[in-house]
Short mmCIF file of C-alpha atoms in Angstrom, two decimals:
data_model
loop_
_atom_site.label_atom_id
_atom_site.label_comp_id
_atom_site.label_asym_id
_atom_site.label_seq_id
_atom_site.Cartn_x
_atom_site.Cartn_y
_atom_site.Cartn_z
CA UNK A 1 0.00 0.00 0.00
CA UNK A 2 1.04 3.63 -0.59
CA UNK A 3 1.63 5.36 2.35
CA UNK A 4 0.22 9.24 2.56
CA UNK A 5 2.08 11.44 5.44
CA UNK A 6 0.88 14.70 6.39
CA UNK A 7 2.65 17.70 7.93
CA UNK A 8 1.95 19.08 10.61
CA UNK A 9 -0.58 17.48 12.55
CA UNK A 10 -2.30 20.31 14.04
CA UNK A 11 -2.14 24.01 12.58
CA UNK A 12 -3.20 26.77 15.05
CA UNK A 13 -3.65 29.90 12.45
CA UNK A 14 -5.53 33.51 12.22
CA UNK A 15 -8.08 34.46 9.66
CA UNK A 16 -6.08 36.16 6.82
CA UNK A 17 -2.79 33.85 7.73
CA UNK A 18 -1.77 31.61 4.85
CA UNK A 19 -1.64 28.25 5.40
CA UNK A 20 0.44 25.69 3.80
CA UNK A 21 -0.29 21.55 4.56
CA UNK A 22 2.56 19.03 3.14
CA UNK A 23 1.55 15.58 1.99
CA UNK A 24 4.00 12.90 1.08
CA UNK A 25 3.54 9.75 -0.28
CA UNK A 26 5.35 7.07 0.38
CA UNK A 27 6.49 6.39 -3.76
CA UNK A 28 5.59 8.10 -6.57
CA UNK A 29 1.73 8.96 -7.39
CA UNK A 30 2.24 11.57 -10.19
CA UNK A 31 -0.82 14.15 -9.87
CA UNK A 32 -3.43 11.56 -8.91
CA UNK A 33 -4.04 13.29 -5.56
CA UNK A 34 -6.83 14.86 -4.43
CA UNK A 35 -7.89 17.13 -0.68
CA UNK A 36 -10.78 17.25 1.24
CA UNK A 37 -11.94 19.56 3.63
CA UNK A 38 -13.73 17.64 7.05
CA UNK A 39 -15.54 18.95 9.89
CA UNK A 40 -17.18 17.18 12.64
CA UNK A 41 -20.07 15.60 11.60
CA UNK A 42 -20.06 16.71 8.22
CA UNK A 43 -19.80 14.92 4.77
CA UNK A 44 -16.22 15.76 3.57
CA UNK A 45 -15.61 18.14 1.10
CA UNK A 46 -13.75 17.98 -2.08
CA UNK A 47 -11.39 20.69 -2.81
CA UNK A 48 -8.72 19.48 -5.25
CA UNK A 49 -8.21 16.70 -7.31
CA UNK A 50 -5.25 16.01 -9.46
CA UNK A 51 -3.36 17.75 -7.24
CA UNK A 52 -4.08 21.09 -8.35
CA UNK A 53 -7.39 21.04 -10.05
CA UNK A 54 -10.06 22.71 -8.30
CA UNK A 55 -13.49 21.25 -7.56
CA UNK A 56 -16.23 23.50 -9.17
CA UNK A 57 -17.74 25.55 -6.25
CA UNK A 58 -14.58 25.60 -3.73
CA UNK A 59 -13.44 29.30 -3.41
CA UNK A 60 -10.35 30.57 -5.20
CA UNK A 61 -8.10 30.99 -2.30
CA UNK A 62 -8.01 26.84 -2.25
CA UNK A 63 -5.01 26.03 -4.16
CA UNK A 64 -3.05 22.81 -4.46
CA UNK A 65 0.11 22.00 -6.32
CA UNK A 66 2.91 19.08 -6.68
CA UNK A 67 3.75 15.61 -8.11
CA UNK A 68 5.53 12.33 -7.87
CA UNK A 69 5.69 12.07 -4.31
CA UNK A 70 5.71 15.83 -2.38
CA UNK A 71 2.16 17.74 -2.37
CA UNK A 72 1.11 20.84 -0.86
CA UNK A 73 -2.32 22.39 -0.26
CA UNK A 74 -2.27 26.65 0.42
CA UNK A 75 -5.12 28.52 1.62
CA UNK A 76 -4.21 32.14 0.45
CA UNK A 77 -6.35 33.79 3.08
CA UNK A 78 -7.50 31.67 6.15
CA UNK A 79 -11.30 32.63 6.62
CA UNK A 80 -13.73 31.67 9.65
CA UNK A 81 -15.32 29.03 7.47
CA UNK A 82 -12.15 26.94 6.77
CA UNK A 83 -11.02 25.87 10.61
CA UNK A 84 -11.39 22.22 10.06
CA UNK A 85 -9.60 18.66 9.36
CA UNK A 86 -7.79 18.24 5.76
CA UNK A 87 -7.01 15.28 4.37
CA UNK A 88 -5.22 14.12 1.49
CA UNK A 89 -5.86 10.82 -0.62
CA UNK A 90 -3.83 8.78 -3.16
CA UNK A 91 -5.34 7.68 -6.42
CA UNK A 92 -2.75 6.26 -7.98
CA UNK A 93 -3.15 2.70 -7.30
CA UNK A 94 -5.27 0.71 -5.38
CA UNK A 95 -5.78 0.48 -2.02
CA UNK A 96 -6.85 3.99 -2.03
CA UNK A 97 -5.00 5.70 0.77
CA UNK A 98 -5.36 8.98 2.86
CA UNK A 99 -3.27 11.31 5.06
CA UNK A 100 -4.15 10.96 8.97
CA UNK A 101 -5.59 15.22 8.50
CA UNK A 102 -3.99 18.01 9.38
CA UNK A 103 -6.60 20.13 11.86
CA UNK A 104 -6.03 23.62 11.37
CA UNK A 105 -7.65 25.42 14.49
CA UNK A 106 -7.87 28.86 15.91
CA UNK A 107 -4.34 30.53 17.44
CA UNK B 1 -28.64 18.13 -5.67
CA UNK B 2 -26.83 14.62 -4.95
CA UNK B 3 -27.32 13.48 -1.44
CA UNK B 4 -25.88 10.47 0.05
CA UNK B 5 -27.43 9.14 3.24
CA UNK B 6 -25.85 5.92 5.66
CA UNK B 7 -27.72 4.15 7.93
CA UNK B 8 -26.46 1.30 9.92
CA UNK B 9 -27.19 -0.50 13.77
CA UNK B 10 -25.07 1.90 15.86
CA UNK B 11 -23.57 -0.82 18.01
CA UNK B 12 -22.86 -4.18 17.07
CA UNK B 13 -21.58 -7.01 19.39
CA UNK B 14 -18.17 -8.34 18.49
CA UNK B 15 -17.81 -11.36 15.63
CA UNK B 16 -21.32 -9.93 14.58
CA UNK B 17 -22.23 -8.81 11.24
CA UNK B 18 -22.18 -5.40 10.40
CA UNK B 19 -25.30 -4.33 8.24
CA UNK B 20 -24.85 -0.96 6.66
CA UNK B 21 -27.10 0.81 3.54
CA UNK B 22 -26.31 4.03 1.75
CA UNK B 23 -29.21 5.98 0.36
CA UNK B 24 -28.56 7.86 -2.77
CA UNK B 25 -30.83 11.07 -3.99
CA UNK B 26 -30.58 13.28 -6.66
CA UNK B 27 -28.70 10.44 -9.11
CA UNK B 28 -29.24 7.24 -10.36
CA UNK B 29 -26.69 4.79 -9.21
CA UNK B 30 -27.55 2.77 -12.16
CA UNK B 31 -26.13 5.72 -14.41
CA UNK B 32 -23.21 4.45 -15.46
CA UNK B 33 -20.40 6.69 -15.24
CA UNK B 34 -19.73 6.22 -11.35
CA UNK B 35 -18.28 3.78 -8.43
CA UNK B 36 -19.90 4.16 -5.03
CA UNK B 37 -18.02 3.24 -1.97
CA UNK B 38 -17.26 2.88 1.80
CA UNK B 39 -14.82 4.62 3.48
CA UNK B 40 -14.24 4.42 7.40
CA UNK B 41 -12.43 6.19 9.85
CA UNK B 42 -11.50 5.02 13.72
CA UNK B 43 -11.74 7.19 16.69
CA UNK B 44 -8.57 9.18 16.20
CA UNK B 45 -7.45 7.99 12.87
CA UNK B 46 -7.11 8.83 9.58
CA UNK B 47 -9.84 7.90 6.80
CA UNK B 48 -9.34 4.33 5.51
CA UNK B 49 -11.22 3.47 1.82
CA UNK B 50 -13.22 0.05 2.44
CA UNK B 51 -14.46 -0.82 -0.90
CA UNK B 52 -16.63 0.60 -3.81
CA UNK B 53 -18.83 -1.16 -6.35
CA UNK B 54 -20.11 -0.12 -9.96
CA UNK B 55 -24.00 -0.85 -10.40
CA UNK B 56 -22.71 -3.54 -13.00
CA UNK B 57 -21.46 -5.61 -9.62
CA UNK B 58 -17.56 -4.55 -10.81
CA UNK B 59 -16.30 -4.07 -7.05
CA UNK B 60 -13.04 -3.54 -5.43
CA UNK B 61 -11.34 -4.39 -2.01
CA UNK B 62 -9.04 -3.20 0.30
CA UNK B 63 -6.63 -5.99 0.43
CA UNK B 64 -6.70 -5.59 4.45
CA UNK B 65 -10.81 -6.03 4.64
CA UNK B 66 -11.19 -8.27 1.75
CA UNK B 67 -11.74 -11.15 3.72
CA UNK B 68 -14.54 -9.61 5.81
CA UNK B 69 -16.64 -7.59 3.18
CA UNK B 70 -18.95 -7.66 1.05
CA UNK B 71 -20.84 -4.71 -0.86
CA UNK B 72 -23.45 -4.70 -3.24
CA UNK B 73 -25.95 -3.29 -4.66
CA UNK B 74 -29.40 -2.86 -2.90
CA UNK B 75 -31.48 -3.83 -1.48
CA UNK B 76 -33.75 -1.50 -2.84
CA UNK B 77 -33.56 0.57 -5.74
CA UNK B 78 -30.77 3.52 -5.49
CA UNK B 79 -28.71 1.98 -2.84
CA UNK B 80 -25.95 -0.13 -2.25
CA UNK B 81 -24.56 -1.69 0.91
CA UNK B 82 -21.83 -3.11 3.00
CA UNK B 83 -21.26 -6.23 4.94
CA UNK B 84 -18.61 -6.70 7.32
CA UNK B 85 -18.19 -9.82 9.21
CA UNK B 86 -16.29 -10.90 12.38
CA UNK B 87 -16.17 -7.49 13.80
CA UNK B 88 -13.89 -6.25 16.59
CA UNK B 89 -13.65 -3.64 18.46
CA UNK B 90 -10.77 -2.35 15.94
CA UNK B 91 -14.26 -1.87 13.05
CA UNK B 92 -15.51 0.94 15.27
CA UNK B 93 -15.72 3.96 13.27
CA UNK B 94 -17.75 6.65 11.46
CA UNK B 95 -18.24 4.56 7.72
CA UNK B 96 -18.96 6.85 5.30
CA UNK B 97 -20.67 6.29 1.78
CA UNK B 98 -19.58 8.16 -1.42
CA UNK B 99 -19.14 8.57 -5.08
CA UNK B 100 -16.37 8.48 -7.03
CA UNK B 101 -15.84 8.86 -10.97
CA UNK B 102 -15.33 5.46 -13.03
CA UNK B 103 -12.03 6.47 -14.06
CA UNK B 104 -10.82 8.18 -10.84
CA UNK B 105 -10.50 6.98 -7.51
CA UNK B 106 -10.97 10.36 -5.56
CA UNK B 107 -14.64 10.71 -4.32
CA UNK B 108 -16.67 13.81 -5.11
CA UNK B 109 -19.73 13.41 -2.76
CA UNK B 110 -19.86 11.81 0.70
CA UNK B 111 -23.09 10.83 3.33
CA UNK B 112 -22.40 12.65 6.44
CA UNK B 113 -21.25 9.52 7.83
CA UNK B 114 -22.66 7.28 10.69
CA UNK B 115 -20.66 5.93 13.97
CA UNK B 116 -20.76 1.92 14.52
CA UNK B 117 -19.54 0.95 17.83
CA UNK B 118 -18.53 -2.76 18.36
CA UNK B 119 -19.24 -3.71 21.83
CA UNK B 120 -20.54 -6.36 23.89
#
């Protein structure tokens, strides 16, 4: 299986900070990567797939870039709405495989 | 507006059967151009992909579950559903449902998600 680490664990950030979440996989997925936004109790979200592609709806400041095996997801302008859990996933091959979430929560 | 819904026992008693159904509104599951799946995630872990089936009965298995599950389609129109077997107290978990493009294995629309509990 494809391993998926994220960095850091926990995020404490202020709305307007930019926020950066690593993901690494444990051998090379090209783009097939995607991110989802989860809060408690909540569907998750989509927010990127192919590593950089943005789902239709999720607001501009979302951005994702990367291949082969390093990944990063930036929110350009923290706002009240996105203090939550993100997650990464590996398409690449099967088993699909996620990060263990980054929670970004209120410094 | 697609809506995915799960619905499952809430606590089942260890090397039970777990029973669980997803619900899908606002799309056909018979359409065609989608997988739908399970996807779980233990009390302070990270979100683990179960298996996902196409309405033709194509499936696929996590290698590490494989042996315990079974999914499907049904019972009743629009849904499809999991079976996991010989449960321990390592299966409790939100599951979630979701839908993922044929020829992509990311998933674009989730249930909310409902908590099992394995206990006796």
């Amino acid at each position: 299986d494809i391993q998926m680490t994220q960095s850091p664990s926990t995020l404490s950030a202020s709305v307007g900070d930019r926020v950066t979440i690593t993901c690494r996989a444990s051998q090379s997925i090209s783009g097939w990567l995607a991110w989802y936004q989860h809060k408690p109790g909540k569907a998750p979200k989509l927010l990127i797939y192919k590593a950089a592609s943005l789902e239709s709806g999720v607001p501009s400041r979302f951005s994702g870039s990367g291949s082969g095996t390093e990944f990063t997801l930036t929110i350009s302008s923290l706002q009240p709405d996105d203090f939550a859990t993100y997650c990464c996933q590996q398409y690449y091959s099967y088993p699909w495989t996620f990060g263990q979430g980054t929670k970004v929560d209120i410094k | 507006q697609l809506q995915l819904q799960e619905s499952g026992p809430g606590l089942v008693r260890p090397s039970e059967t777990l029973p669980l159904t997803c619900t899908v509104s606002g799309d056909s599951i018979s359409s065609g151009s989608y997988f739908w799946g399970w996807i779980r995630q233990p009390p302070g872990k990270g979100l683990e992909w179960i298996a996902d089936i196409h309405y033709s009965g194509s499936t696929s298995y996590n290698p590490s579950l494989k042996s315990r599950v079974t999914i499907s389609v049904g019972p009743s129109k629009n849904q499809f559903s999991l079976k996991l077997s010989s449960v321990t107290a390592a299966d409790t978990a939100v599951y979630y449902c979701g839908r993922r493009f044929s020829s992509y294995g990311y998933f674009d629309y989730w249930g909310q998600g409902t908590l099992v509990s394995v206990s006796s």
